[in-house]
Amino acid sequence: MQLSEDIKEWITFCDELVYEMKDFKSSEYKQGVADGIEMAVDMLKEYLKEYSEFNDPKENK
């Protein structure tokens, strides 16, 4: 498996984790963790936009 596929899989996992943590009556702590994960993933996605072969797995659903 190529690095790009591994990155897309990791991004998908993080997006789903954030969705679950924010969706189900989470504590303030879990909401904060979810916000931090979401921010880190968004920063990585912005960085990866520089590479033409990268496309956001969340946008391809």
mmCIF file of N, CA, C and O in Angstrom:
data_model
loop_
_atom_site.group_PDB
_atom_site.id
_atom_site.type_symbol
_atom_site.label_atom_id
_atom_site.label_comp_id
_atom_site.label_asym_id
_atom_site.label_seq_id
_atom_site.Cartn_x
_atom_site.Cartn_y
_atom_site.Cartn_z
ATOM 1 N N MET A 1 0.851 -1.184 0.000
ATOM 2 C CA MET A 1 0.000 0.000 0.000
ATOM 3 C C MET A 1 0.895 1.245 0.000
ATOM 4 O O MET A 1 1.881 1.324 0.704
ATOM 5 N N GLN A 2 0.516 2.206 -0.780
ATOM 6 C CA GLN A 2 1.282 3.437 -0.889
ATOM 7 C C GLN A 2 1.027 4.352 0.297
ATOM 8 O O GLN A 2 -0.004 4.266 0.960
ATOM 9 N N LEU A 3 1.996 5.216 0.526
ATOM 10 C CA LEU A 3 1.879 6.167 1.624
ATOM 11 C C LEU A 3 0.612 7.011 1.486
ATOM 12 O O LEU A 3 -0.097 7.247 2.464
ATOM 13 N N SER A 4 0.297 7.439 0.276
ATOM 14 C CA SER A 4 -0.893 8.279 0.085
ATOM 15 C C SER A 4 -2.168 7.547 0.489
ATOM 16 O O SER A 4 -3.089 8.150 1.060
ATOM 17 N N GLU A 5 -2.240 6.251 0.221
ATOM 18 C CA GLU A 5 -3.410 5.470 0.624
ATOM 19 C C GLU A 5 -3.476 5.344 2.145
ATOM 20 O O GLU A 5 -4.560 5.400 2.733
ATOM 21 N N ASP A 6 -2.337 5.175 2.778
ATOM 22 C CA ASP A 6 -2.292 5.103 4.242
ATOM 23 C C ASP A 6 -2.750 6.420 4.858
ATOM 24 O O ASP A 6 -3.493 6.435 5.841
ATOM 25 N N ILE A 7 -2.322 7.520 4.274
ATOM 26 C CA ILE A 7 -2.717 8.841 4.789
ATOM 27 C C ILE A 7 -4.218 9.037 4.632
ATOM 28 O O ILE A 7 -4.892 9.512 5.559
ATOM 29 N N LYS A 8 -4.759 8.666 3.479
ATOM 30 C CA LYS A 8 -6.208 8.800 3.268
ATOM 31 C C LYS A 8 -6.987 7.945 4.259
ATOM 32 O O LYS A 8 -8.008 8.372 4.794
ATOM 33 N N GLU A 9 -6.495 6.745 4.522
ATOM 34 C CA GLU A 9 -7.160 5.862 5.488
ATOM 35 C C GLU A 9 -7.129 6.474 6.883
ATOM 36 O O GLU A 9 -8.112 6.450 7.617
ATOM 37 N N TRP A 10 -5.989 7.062 7.268
ATOM 38 C CA TRP A 10 -5.855 7.685 8.585
ATOM 39 C C TRP A 10 -6.773 8.902 8.696
ATOM 40 O O TRP A 10 -7.432 9.102 9.721
ATOM 41 N N ILE A 11 -6.846 9.715 7.643
ATOM 42 C CA ILE A 11 -7.711 10.890 7.645
ATOM 43 C C ILE A 11 -9.175 10.467 7.780
ATOM 44 O O ILE A 11 -9.932 11.067 8.550
ATOM 45 N N THR A 12 -9.566 9.430 7.058
ATOM 46 C CA THR A 12 -10.934 8.923 7.155
ATOM 47 C C THR A 12 -11.235 8.460 8.578
ATOM 48 O O THR A 12 -12.290 8.775 9.135
ATOM 49 N N PHE A 13 -10.297 7.727 9.181
ATOM 50 C CA PHE A 13 -10.469 7.272 10.560
ATOM 51 C C PHE A 13 -10.656 8.462 11.492
ATOM 52 O O PHE A 13 -11.574 8.467 12.330
ATOM 53 N N CYS A 14 -9.813 9.471 11.362
ATOM 54 C CA CYS A 14 -9.910 10.642 12.247
ATOM 55 C C CYS A 14 -11.218 11.393 12.033
ATOM 56 O O CYS A 14 -11.843 11.828 13.001
ATOM 57 N N ASP A 15 -11.634 11.547 10.769
ATOM 58 C CA ASP A 15 -12.912 12.226 10.495
ATOM 59 C C ASP A 15 -14.077 11.486 11.151
ATOM 60 O O ASP A 15 -14.971 12.103 11.739
ATOM 61 N N GLU A 16 -14.070 10.164 11.060
ATOM 62 C CA GLU A 16 -15.138 9.369 11.669
ATOM 63 C C GLU A 16 -15.084 9.437 13.202
ATOM 64 O O GLU A 16 -16.126 9.512 13.856
ATOM 65 N N LEU A 17 -13.894 9.437 13.754
ATOM 66 C CA LEU A 17 -13.734 9.545 15.202
ATOM 67 C C LEU A 17 -14.271 10.882 15.706
ATOM 68 O O LEU A 17 -15.007 10.928 16.702
ATOM 69 N N VAL A 18 -13.918 11.946 15.020
ATOM 70 C CA VAL A 18 -14.403 13.282 15.406
ATOM 71 C C VAL A 18 -15.925 13.317 15.325
ATOM 72 O O VAL A 18 -16.592 13.828 16.233
ATOM 73 N N TYR A 19 -16.496 12.760 14.264
ATOM 74 C CA TYR A 19 -17.953 12.735 14.118
ATOM 75 C C TYR A 19 -18.595 12.014 15.302
ATOM 76 O O TYR A 19 -19.555 12.508 15.892
ATOM 77 N N GLU A 20 -18.064 10.852 15.643
ATOM 78 C CA GLU A 20 -18.630 10.084 16.752
ATOM 79 C C GLU A 20 -18.479 10.820 18.077
ATOM 80 O O GLU A 20 -19.394 10.819 18.896
ATOM 81 N N MET A 21 -17.333 11.441 18.297
ATOM 82 C CA MET A 21 -17.108 12.126 19.575
ATOM 83 C C MET A 21 -17.998 13.350 19.721
ATOM 84 O O MET A 21 -18.410 13.695 20.813
ATOM 85 N N LYS A 22 -18.291 14.014 18.627
ATOM 86 C CA LYS A 22 -19.122 15.220 18.693
ATOM 87 C C LYS A 22 -20.609 14.897 18.641
ATOM 88 O O LYS A 22 -21.429 15.671 19.094
ATOM 89 N N ASP A 23 -20.958 13.775 18.069
ATOM 90 C CA ASP A 23 -22.359 13.459 17.820
ATOM 91 C C ASP A 23 -23.084 12.897 19.040
ATOM 92 O O ASP A 23 -24.274 13.055 19.175
ATOM 93 N N PHE A 24 -22.407 12.224 19.918
ATOM 94 C CA PHE A 24 -23.059 11.511 21.015
ATOM 95 C C PHE A 24 -22.806 12.176 22.362
ATOM 96 O O PHE A 24 -21.841 11.875 23.024
ATOM 97 N N LYS A 25 -23.631 13.110 22.746
ATOM 98 C CA LYS A 25 -23.611 13.744 24.065
ATOM 99 C C LYS A 25 -22.302 13.544 24.834
ATOM 100 O O LYS A 25 -22.259 12.980 25.927
ATOM 101 N N SER A 26 -21.225 14.029 24.260
ATOM 102 C CA SER A 26 -19.907 13.872 24.869
ATOM 103 C C SER A 26 -19.674 14.906 25.957
ATOM 104 O O SER A 26 -20.286 15.969 25.974
ATOM 105 N N SER A 27 -18.753 14.577 26.838
ATOM 106 C CA SER A 27 -18.356 15.517 27.871
ATOM 107 C C SER A 27 -17.587 16.668 27.225
ATOM 108 O O SER A 27 -17.189 16.598 26.063
ATOM 109 N N GLU A 28 -17.389 17.723 27.984
ATOM 110 C CA GLU A 28 -16.619 18.863 27.484
ATOM 111 C C GLU A 28 -15.209 18.431 27.109
ATOM 112 O O GLU A 28 -14.649 18.914 26.127
ATOM 113 N N TYR A 29 -14.641 17.521 27.869
ATOM 114 C CA TYR A 29 -13.293 17.029 27.592
ATOM 115 C C TYR A 29 -13.252 16.343 26.222
ATOM 116 O O TYR A 29 -12.380 16.627 25.409
ATOM 117 N N LYS A 30 -14.217 15.440 25.963
ATOM 118 C CA LYS A 30 -14.238 14.738 24.678
ATOM 119 C C LYS A 30 -14.486 15.714 23.537
ATOM 120 O O LYS A 30 -13.928 15.563 22.455
ATOM 121 N N GLN A 31 -15.317 16.706 23.760
ATOM 122 C CA GLN A 31 -15.554 17.718 22.733
ATOM 123 C C GLN A 31 -14.255 18.461 22.417
ATOM 124 O O GLN A 31 -13.950 18.720 21.258
ATOM 125 N N GLY A 32 -13.487 18.772 23.453
ATOM 126 C CA GLY A 32 -12.210 19.453 23.259
ATOM 127 C C GLY A 32 -11.213 18.592 22.509
ATOM 128 O O GLY A 32 -10.494 19.074 21.629
ATOM 129 N N VAL A 33 -11.156 17.308 22.857
ATOM 130 C CA VAL A 33 -10.262 16.382 22.153
ATOM 131 C C VAL A 33 -10.681 16.277 20.687
ATOM 132 O O VAL A 33 -9.837 16.314 19.784
ATOM 133 N N ALA A 34 -11.966 16.155 20.443
ATOM 134 C CA ALA A 34 -12.473 16.066 19.072
ATOM 135 C C ALA A 34 -12.113 17.324 18.287
ATOM 136 O O ALA A 34 -11.699 17.240 17.122
ATOM 137 N N ASP A 35 -12.241 18.481 18.910
ATOM 138 C CA ASP A 35 -11.878 19.736 18.243
ATOM 139 C C ASP A 35 -10.392 19.756 17.889
ATOM 140 O O ASP A 35 -10.008 20.202 16.813
ATOM 141 N N GLY A 36 -9.555 19.261 18.800
ATOM 142 C CA GLY A 36 -8.115 19.215 18.550
ATOM 143 C C GLY A 36 -7.760 18.268 17.416
ATOM 144 O O GLY A 36 -6.934 18.590 16.554
ATOM 145 N N ILE A 37 -8.383 17.100 17.397
ATOM 146 C CA ILE A 37 -8.139 16.133 16.320
ATOM 147 C C ILE A 37 -8.589 16.730 14.991
ATOM 148 O O ILE A 37 -7.885 16.648 13.981
ATOM 149 N N GLU A 38 -9.761 17.342 14.999
ATOM 150 C CA GLU A 38 -10.298 17.931 13.776
ATOM 151 C C GLU A 38 -9.371 19.035 13.251
ATOM 152 O O GLU A 38 -9.091 19.118 12.054
ATOM 153 N N MET A 39 -8.841 19.848 14.138
ATOM 154 C CA MET A 39 -7.938 20.920 13.741
ATOM 155 C C MET A 39 -6.657 20.351 13.131
ATOM 156 O O MET A 39 -6.187 20.823 12.092
ATOM 157 N N ALA A 40 -6.099 19.309 13.756
ATOM 158 C CA ALA A 40 -4.879 18.691 13.244
ATOM 159 C C ALA A 40 -5.105 18.073 11.867
ATOM 160 O O ALA A 40 -4.273 18.229 10.964
ATOM 161 N N VAL A 41 -6.219 17.391 11.689
ATOM 162 C CA VAL A 41 -6.525 16.765 10.396
ATOM 163 C C VAL A 41 -6.758 17.837 9.331
ATOM 164 O O VAL A 41 -6.290 17.710 8.195
ATOM 165 N N ASP A 42 -7.454 18.894 9.685
ATOM 166 C CA ASP A 42 -7.679 19.985 8.729
ATOM 167 C C ASP A 42 -6.361 20.630 8.298
ATOM 168 O O ASP A 42 -6.182 20.969 7.126
ATOM 169 N N MET A 43 -5.435 20.786 9.243
ATOM 170 C CA MET A 43 -4.128 21.352 8.906
ATOM 171 C C MET A 43 -3.377 20.429 7.946
ATOM 172 O O MET A 43 -2.757 20.890 6.982
ATOM 173 N N LEU A 44 -3.433 19.128 8.182
ATOM 174 C CA LEU A 44 -2.785 18.169 7.296
ATOM 175 C C LEU A 44 -3.417 18.214 5.907
ATOM 176 O O LEU A 44 -2.713 18.204 4.887
ATOM 177 N N LYS A 45 -4.741 18.283 5.845
ATOM 178 C CA LYS A 45 -5.427 18.353 4.552
ATOM 179 C C LYS A 45 -5.005 19.600 3.775
ATOM 180 O O LYS A 45 -4.792 19.541 2.561
ATOM 181 N N GLU A 46 -4.896 20.730 4.455
ATOM 182 C CA GLU A 46 -4.470 21.964 3.792
ATOM 183 C C GLU A 46 -3.067 21.814 3.229
ATOM 184 O O GLU A 46 -2.787 22.249 2.115
ATOM 185 N N TYR A 47 -2.197 21.187 3.988
ATOM 186 C CA TYR A 47 -0.831 20.946 3.526
ATOM 187 C C TYR A 47 -0.830 20.028 2.307
ATOM 188 O O TYR A 47 -0.117 20.266 1.330
ATOM 189 N N LEU A 48 -1.632 18.986 2.328
ATOM 190 C CA LEU A 48 -1.648 17.998 1.259
ATOM 191 C C LEU A 48 -2.292 18.506 -0.031
ATOM 192 O O LEU A 48 -2.103 17.920 -1.087
ATOM 193 N N LYS A 49 -3.036 19.610 0.042
ATOM 194 C CA LYS A 49 -3.641 20.184 -1.164
ATOM 195 C C LYS A 49 -2.582 20.611 -2.184
ATOM 196 O O LYS A 49 -2.875 20.740 -3.357
ATOM 197 N N GLU A 50 -1.356 20.806 -1.730
ATOM 198 C CA GLU A 50 -0.252 21.180 -2.619
ATOM 199 C C GLU A 50 0.112 20.048 -3.571
ATOM 200 O O GLU A 50 0.757 20.267 -4.581
ATOM 201 N N TYR A 51 -0.287 18.827 -3.246
ATOM 202 C CA TYR A 51 0.043 17.657 -4.051
ATOM 203 C C TYR A 51 -1.156 17.281 -4.909
ATOM 204 O O TYR A 51 -2.223 16.970 -4.394
ATOM 205 N N SER A 52 -0.957 17.291 -6.208
ATOM 206 C CA SER A 52 -2.067 17.068 -7.138
ATOM 207 C C SER A 52 -2.706 15.691 -6.991
ATOM 208 O O SER A 52 -3.889 15.519 -7.265
ATOM 209 N N GLU A 53 -1.958 14.694 -6.533
ATOM 210 C CA GLU A 53 -2.520 13.344 -6.416
ATOM 211 C C GLU A 53 -3.366 13.160 -5.154
ATOM 212 O O GLU A 53 -4.046 12.141 -5.022
ATOM 213 N N PHE A 54 -3.367 14.130 -4.256
ATOM 214 C CA PHE A 54 -4.175 14.021 -3.035
ATOM 215 C C PHE A 54 -5.569 14.563 -3.278
ATOM 216 O O PHE A 54 -5.759 15.631 -3.841
ATOM 217 N N ASN A 55 -6.567 13.798 -2.861
ATOM 218 C CA ASN A 55 -7.941 14.300 -2.814
ATOM 219 C C ASN A 55 -8.547 13.849 -1.493
ATOM 220 O O ASN A 55 -8.357 12.722 -1.057
ATOM 221 N N ASP A 56 -9.253 14.735 -0.873
ATOM 222 C CA ASP A 56 -9.822 14.525 0.450
ATOM 223 C C ASP A 56 -10.825 13.377 0.410
ATOM 224 O O ASP A 56 -11.808 13.441 -0.331
ATOM 225 N N PRO A 57 -10.592 12.306 1.195
ATOM 226 C CA PRO A 57 -11.523 11.173 1.186
ATOM 227 C C PRO A 57 -12.929 11.564 1.635
ATOM 228 O O PRO A 57 -13.907 10.953 1.216
ATOM 229 N N LYS A 58 -13.043 12.566 2.455
ATOM 230 C CA LYS A 58 -14.351 13.020 2.939
ATOM 231 C C LYS A 58 -15.174 13.629 1.790
ATOM 232 O O LYS A 58 -16.393 13.500 1.758
ATOM 233 N N GLU A 59 -14.500 14.256 0.836
ATOM 234 C CA GLU A 59 -15.190 14.885 -0.294
ATOM 235 C C GLU A 59 -15.541 13.877 -1.383
ATOM 236 O O GLU A 59 -16.334 14.169 -2.252
ATOM 237 N N ASN A 60 -14.949 12.692 -1.326
ATOM 238 C CA ASN A 60 -15.187 11.677 -2.360
ATOM 239 C C ASN A 60 -16.324 10.732 -2.020
ATOM 240 O O ASN A 60 -16.584 9.804 -2.757
ATOM 241 N N LYS A 61 -16.987 10.910 -0.897
ATOM 242 C CA LYS A 61 -18.060 9.984 -0.486
ATOM 243 C C LYS A 61 -19.331 10.286 -1.220
ATOM 244 O O LYS A 61 -19.636 11.267 -1.702
#
